[in-house]
Coordinates of C-alpha atoms and ligand atoms in Angstrom, one line a residue:
M29 CA 144.5 145.7 109.7
F30 CA 148.0 145.5 108.7
A31 CA 148.4 145.5 104.8
V32 CA 150.9 146.4 102.1
Y33 CA 149.4 148.1 99.2
A34 CA 149.7 150.1 96.1
S35 CA 148.4 153.7 96.5
E36 CA 148.3 154.6 92.8
P37 CA 149.8 153.5 89.6
N38 CA 153.4 154.6 89.1
P39 CA 154.8 153.4 85.7
S40 CA 158.3 154.9 86.1
D41 CA 159.0 154.4 89.8
P42 CA 156.7 151.5 91.1
L43 CA 158.2 151.3 94.5
A44 CA 157.3 155.0 95.3
S45 CA 153.5 153.8 95.3
L46 CA 154.3 151.1 97.9
V47 CA 152.7 151.7 101.3
V48 CA 153.2 149.5 104.4
G49 CA 150.3 150.5 106.5
E50 CA 146.7 149.9 107.5
R51 CA 143.6 148.9 105.5
D52 CA 140.0 148.0 106.6
T53 CA 139.6 144.3 107.5
P54 CA 137.4 142.7 104.7
T55 CA 134.1 140.9 105.4
P56 CA 133.5 137.9 103.2
P57 CA 130.5 138.2 100.9
P58 CA 128.2 135.1 100.7
G59 CA 130.1 132.0 99.5
W60 CA 133.5 133.6 100.3
V61 CA 135.7 132.8 103.2
S62 CA 138.0 134.9 105.2
V63 CA 141.6 133.7 105.3
S64 CA 144.3 134.6 108.1
V65 CA 147.3 134.9 105.9
R66 CA 150.5 133.0 107.3
A67 CA 152.7 133.6 104.2
A68 CA 152.6 135.1 100.8
S69 CA 155.0 135.3 97.9
L70 CA 156.1 138.0 95.8
N71 CA 155.7 137.8 92.0
M72 CA 156.5 140.1 89.1
H73 CA 152.8 140.6 88.8
D74 CA 153.0 142.8 92.0
L75 CA 155.4 145.1 90.2
W76 CA 153.1 145.2 87.3
T77 CA 150.3 146.1 89.6
L78 CA 152.5 149.0 91.2
R79 CA 153.1 150.1 87.7
G80 CA 149.5 150.1 86.8
V81 CA 149.7 147.4 84.3
G82 CA 146.7 144.9 84.1
I83 CA 144.8 146.9 86.7
K84 CA 142.3 149.8 86.1
P85 CA 143.3 153.1 87.8
E86 CA 139.8 153.1 89.7
Q87 CA 140.9 149.8 91.5
F88 CA 143.6 151.7 93.7
P89 CA 144.5 151.6 96.5
M90 CA 145.0 147.8 95.9
I91 CA 146.6 145.3 98.5
L92 CA 149.4 143.4 96.8
G93 CA 149.9 139.7 96.6
C94 CA 148.4 137.2 94.3
D95 CA 149.9 134.0 96.1
G96 CA 149.1 133.0 99.8
A97 CA 148.6 130.3 102.4
G98 CA 146.8 130.8 105.6
V99 CA 144.1 129.5 107.9
L100 CA 140.3 129.5 107.7
E101 CA 138.2 130.6 110.7
D102 CA 137.6 126.9 111.3
G103 CA 141.2 126.1 111.5
T104 CA 141.6 124.5 108.1
E105 CA 145.0 125.2 106.6
V106 CA 144.7 126.3 102.9
V107 CA 146.7 127.3 99.9
L108 CA 145.0 130.1 97.7
H109 CA 144.1 129.9 94.1
S110 CA 144.3 133.4 92.7
V111 CA 142.2 133.0 89.6
I112 CA 138.7 134.4 90.4
G113 CA 136.2 133.4 87.7
D114 CA 132.7 134.1 86.9
P115 CA 130.6 131.7 89.1
D116 CA 128.4 131.0 86.0
W117 CA 131.4 130.1 83.9
G118 CA 131.5 126.2 83.5
G119 CA 135.0 125.5 81.7
D120 CA 138.6 126.1 82.3
E121 CA 138.6 129.4 84.4
T122 CA 141.8 130.6 82.8
L123 CA 139.8 131.1 79.6
D124 CA 136.9 133.0 81.2
P125 CA 137.0 136.5 79.8
K126 CA 135.7 137.8 83.1
R127 CA 138.4 136.2 85.3
T128 CA 140.6 138.2 87.3
L129 CA 143.7 137.4 89.5
L130 CA 143.8 138.6 93.1
T131 CA 145.1 142.2 93.0
E132 CA 143.5 143.0 89.6
K133 CA 139.9 143.6 91.1
H134 CA 139.9 141.8 94.6
Q135 CA 142.3 142.8 97.3
G136 CA 145.5 140.6 97.6
T137 CA 147.3 138.5 100.2
F138 CA 149.9 141.0 101.6
A139 CA 147.4 141.5 104.6
E140 CA 146.4 140.1 107.9
T141 CA 143.3 138.8 106.2
V142 CA 142.3 138.2 102.6
V143 CA 138.8 137.0 101.4
V144 CA 138.3 134.6 98.5
P145 CA 135.5 132.5 97.0
R146 CA 135.2 129.1 99.0
R147 CA 136.4 127.2 96.0
N148 CA 139.7 129.2 95.9
A149 CA 140.9 128.0 99.1
L150 CA 142.4 124.4 98.7
P151 CA 143.5 122.2 101.6
K152 CA 147.2 122.7 102.2
P153 CA 149.3 119.5 102.4
A154 CA 150.5 118.9 105.8
G155 CA 154.0 118.3 104.3
L156 CA 154.2 121.8 102.9
T157 CA 155.1 124.6 105.2
F158 CA 153.0 127.9 104.9
A159 CA 156.0 129.5 103.2
E160 CA 156.3 126.7 100.7
A161 CA 152.5 126.6 100.1
A162 CA 152.6 130.4 99.5
C163 CA 154.7 129.7 96.4
M164 CA 152.3 127.4 94.7
G165 CA 149.3 129.6 93.5
T166 CA 151.1 131.6 90.8
A167 CA 154.6 130.9 89.7
W168 CA 154.4 127.2 90.4
L169 CA 151.0 126.8 88.9
T170 CA 152.1 128.6 85.9
A171 CA 155.1 126.4 85.6
Y172 CA 153.1 123.1 86.1
R173 CA 150.5 124.0 83.5
M174 CA 153.3 125.2 80.8
L175 CA 155.1 121.9 81.4
F176 CA 152.5 119.2 82.1
V177 CA 149.3 120.7 80.3
K178 CA 150.5 122.9 77.4
S179 CA 153.8 121.6 76.1
G180 CA 152.8 118.2 74.8
L181 CA 156.3 117.0 75.8
R182 CA 157.3 113.7 77.4
P183 CA 159.5 112.9 80.2
G184 CA 163.1 111.9 78.7
Q185 CA 162.9 114.9 76.2
T186 CA 165.2 118.0 76.5
I187 CA 163.8 121.3 77.7
L188 CA 165.5 124.7 77.8
V189 CA 164.4 127.1 80.7
Q190 CA 165.2 130.6 79.8
G191 CA 166.4 132.2 83.1
A192 CA 167.7 130.3 86.0
S193 CA 166.7 132.2 89.2
G194 CA 163.3 133.6 88.7
G195 CA 160.1 132.3 90.4
V196 CA 158.7 130.7 87.3
A197 CA 162.1 129.5 86.0
T198 CA 163.0 127.8 89.3
A199 CA 159.8 126.1 89.3
L200 CA 160.1 124.8 85.8
I201 CA 163.6 123.6 86.6
Q202 CA 162.5 121.7 89.7
L203 CA 159.2 120.2 88.2
G204 CA 161.0 119.3 85.1
V205 CA 163.9 117.4 86.9
A206 CA 161.3 115.7 89.3
A207 CA 159.4 114.5 86.2
G208 CA 162.3 113.1 84.3
F209 CA 163.1 115.8 81.7
R210 CA 166.6 116.5 80.7
V211 CA 166.7 120.1 81.8
W212 CA 168.8 122.9 80.5
A213 CA 168.7 126.5 81.8
T214 CA 170.3 129.8 80.8
G215 CA 171.4 132.4 83.5
R216 CA 172.7 135.7 83.3
S217 CA 175.5 135.2 85.9
E218 CA 177.7 132.4 87.1
E219 CA 175.9 132.6 90.5
K220 CA 172.4 132.0 88.8
R221 CA 173.7 129.3 86.6
A222 CA 175.2 127.6 89.8
L223 CA 171.6 128.0 91.3
A224 CA 170.1 126.2 88.4
K225 CA 172.6 123.3 88.7
Q226 CA 172.0 123.1 92.5
L227 CA 168.3 122.7 91.7
G228 CA 169.2 119.7 89.4
A229 CA 169.3 121.2 86.0
H230 CA 171.6 118.9 83.8
E231 CA 173.4 121.9 82.2
A232 CA 173.3 125.7 82.6
F233 CA 174.5 128.1 79.9
E234 CA 175.0 131.8 79.5
S235 CA 172.1 133.8 78.2
G236 CA 172.2 133.4 74.4
A237 CA 174.8 130.7 74.2
R238 CA 174.9 128.2 71.3
L239 CA 173.6 124.8 72.8
P240 CA 175.3 121.6 72.2
E241 CA 172.2 120.3 70.3
R242 CA 168.7 121.7 69.7
V243 CA 166.0 121.0 72.4
D244 CA 162.4 119.6 72.1
G245 CA 160.9 122.5 74.0
V246 CA 161.8 125.9 75.2
F247 CA 160.1 127.7 78.2
E248 CA 159.9 131.4 78.0
T249 CA 159.1 134.1 80.5
V250 CA 161.7 136.7 79.5
G251 CA 160.5 137.8 76.1
K252 CA 162.5 140.2 73.9
A253 CA 165.9 139.4 75.5
T254 CA 165.7 135.8 74.9
W255 CA 163.1 135.3 72.1
S256 CA 165.4 134.7 69.1
H257 CA 167.5 132.3 71.1
S258 CA 164.5 130.3 72.1
M259 CA 163.3 130.0 68.6
K260 CA 166.9 129.1 67.2
S261 CA 167.2 126.5 70.0
L262 CA 164.3 124.4 68.9
K263 CA 164.5 121.1 66.9
P264 CA 162.2 120.9 63.9
G265 CA 158.7 120.3 65.2
G266 CA 159.7 121.8 68.7
V267 CA 157.5 123.9 70.9
V268 CA 158.0 127.3 72.8
V269 CA 155.7 127.7 75.7
I270 CA 155.5 131.3 76.8
S271 CA 153.8 132.8 79.9
G272 CA 155.6 136.1 80.4
A273 CA 157.6 138.9 78.6
T274 CA 159.5 140.6 81.3
T275 CA 161.8 142.4 78.9
G276 CA 159.1 143.4 76.5
D277 CA 157.8 142.3 73.2
A278 CA 160.2 140.4 70.7
S279 CA 161.2 142.6 67.8
A280 CA 161.7 139.7 65.4
A281 CA 159.1 136.9 65.7
E282 CA 161.3 134.6 63.6
L283 CA 158.4 133.7 61.4
Q284 CA 160.3 132.0 58.6
R285 CA 161.9 129.6 61.2
L286 CA 158.3 129.2 62.7
F287 CA 156.8 127.8 59.5
F288 CA 159.8 126.3 57.9
L289 CA 160.8 124.2 60.9
Q290 CA 157.0 123.6 61.8
L291 CA 157.5 125.1 65.3
R292 CA 154.7 125.6 67.7
V293 CA 154.3 128.6 70.0
V294 CA 152.0 128.0 72.9
G295 CA 150.7 130.8 75.3
S296 CA 149.9 129.8 78.9
T297 CA 148.5 131.7 81.6
M298 CA 148.2 130.5 85.4
G299 CA 146.3 127.3 85.7
T300 CA 143.1 125.9 86.9
R301 CA 141.8 125.0 90.4
E302 CA 142.1 121.4 89.4
E303 CA 145.8 121.9 88.2
L304 CA 146.5 123.6 91.4
G305 CA 145.2 120.5 93.5
D306 CA 147.3 118.2 91.2
L307 CA 150.4 120.4 91.6
L308 CA 150.1 120.2 95.5
K309 CA 149.7 116.5 95.2
F310 CA 152.7 116.2 92.9
C311 CA 154.9 118.2 95.4
D312 CA 153.7 116.0 98.2
L313 CA 154.2 112.8 96.5
A314 CA 157.6 113.7 94.7
G315 CA 159.0 115.5 97.7
V316 CA 159.6 118.6 95.7
R317 CA 159.7 121.9 97.5
P318 CA 159.9 125.3 96.1
Q319 CA 163.4 127.0 96.2
I320 CA 162.8 130.0 98.5
G321 CA 165.6 132.5 98.2
A322 CA 164.5 134.9 100.8
E323 CA 162.0 134.8 103.6
L324 CA 161.1 138.3 105.0
P325 CA 158.7 139.7 107.5
F326 CA 155.7 141.4 105.7
E327 CA 156.9 144.9 107.0
Q328 CA 160.0 144.3 104.7
A329 CA 158.1 143.8 101.5
A330 CA 159.8 146.8 99.8
E331 CA 163.1 145.2 100.1
G332 CA 161.8 142.0 98.5
L333 CA 160.2 144.0 95.6
K334 CA 163.5 145.9 95.1
A335 CA 165.4 142.6 94.8
M336 CA 162.9 141.9 92.1
V337 CA 163.3 145.1 90.3
D338 CA 167.1 144.6 90.4
G339 CA 167.0 141.0 89.2
D340 CA 168.6 140.0 92.4
V341 CA 166.5 136.9 93.1
A342 CA 167.5 133.2 93.9
G343 CA 163.9 131.5 93.5
K344 CA 160.9 132.8 95.3
I345 CA 160.8 135.6 97.8
V346 CA 158.3 134.9 100.5
L347 CA 156.8 137.3 103.2
S348 CA 156.0 135.2 106.2
R349 CA 154.6 136.0 109.7
N350 CA 157.5 133.8 111.1
A351 CA 160.3 135.5 109.5
G352 CA 162.3 138.3 111.2
Ligands
NAP196 N1 151.0 134.4 82.5 C1 151.1 134.0 83.9 O1 150.2 133.4 84.4 C2 152.2 134.3 84.6 C3 152.5 133.9 85.9 C4 153.7 134.1 86.5 C5 154.6 134.9 86.0 N2 154.4 135.6 84.8 C6 155.2 136.4 84.1 O2 156.7 135.7 84.0 C7 157.7 136.5 84.2 C8 158.6 136.1 85.2 O3 157.9 136.2 86.5 P1 158.6 135.7 87.9 O4 157.7 136.1 88.9 O5 159.2 134.4 87.7 O6 159.8 136.9 87.9 P2 161.2 136.9 88.6 O7 161.1 135.8 89.8 O8 161.6 138.3 88.8 O9 162.3 136.3 87.5 C9 162.7 137.1 86.4 C10 163.2 136.0 85.3 O10 163.5 136.7 84.2 C11 164.8 136.5 83.7 N3 165.3 137.7 83.2 C12 164.9 138.9 83.4 N4 165.6 139.8 82.6 C13 166.3 139.0 81.8 C14 167.1 139.4 80.7 N5 167.4 140.7 80.4 N6 167.9 138.5 80.0 C15 167.6 137.1 80.4 N7 166.6 136.8 81.4 C16 166.1 137.8 82.1 C17 165.7 136.1 85.0 O11 166.6 135.3 84.6 P3 168.1 135.1 85.4 O12 168.0 134.0 86.4 O13 169.1 135.0 84.3 O14 168.2 136.5 86.3 C18 164.6 135.3 85.9 O15 164.4 134.1 85.5 C19 157.1 137.9 84.4 O16 156.9 138.7 83.3 C20 155.6 137.6 84.9 O17 154.6 138.7 84.7 C21 153.1 135.3 83.9

């Protein structure tokens, strides 16, 4: 079958390991289902995989794609939940030490067919297109959990989203606005700040700018480049929720500020199947649809991944069977 995969880990030139080619069609093991993929979205995670981060060398070649939507053999339209847990684990699967994301151990969604455990294929709301549904399982689920499960914040409070144009950042802006938060964002260019405002952010600032007032919560995926600003932007008792560190580890943890102002730092990763179900319902009920900056045919995956390397994104990049 057609597939887009990483041939080997390549820390310095990730795109050099990208192959658009053929892989064997998978057969679902007992309890798993076969999904005909209609759309899949790109995540920074795909670049980490190409670099060999978060995946063992013996797992290559690995089909990329930890987000997707498609059709089961019986015609049911589904959204994929990427967190594959140990079937014996009873609680929150994001806390299961044996859990993996699609593309860490099991093959991903940038292919004609992907196999997943039956519980990882959720019904797709009819109101979402395949391209929109393909944004939900990773970036949007991560944003949903950060905002509604982990932050402890309430609608009406002010939040700062570091980054304006990324997959997780645009999801945070759109979900925050829909839920009634006052949403501020930072963006590295005028264009990115304009996108944040277009998505409903109440204000958009240059990265690192002094804010008009301190905020109740900051939402981080950038890491080193924005961490000090995040900590300095919080009110006493405020919270930073972090799910990524694209620019690396922070060199100053801001410990004095952390204890003196009684700040909270909360880590967050992906979300549960139940949270994905709730996210889908929320989008359906509130009419929220993900900001898709580009929709490309699967054959042009390299173009989309290069845009992510260059920071040239405007929301989610989706690979779709209908594009082109
Ligand atoms: N823990 C989890 O479960 C989970 C899930 C999803 C993603 N993540 C992580 O979250 C991060 C973002 O993922 P993504 O898929 O949203 O990536 P993306 O779409 O490529 O977005 C990158 C974001 O980072 C910002 N950024 C990058 N470099 C920056 C810099 N030097 N200064 C300021 N901002 C910078 C961009 O802001 P501008 O708009 O200003 O360019 C943009 O918002 C990645 O590290 C990813 O691994 C984690």
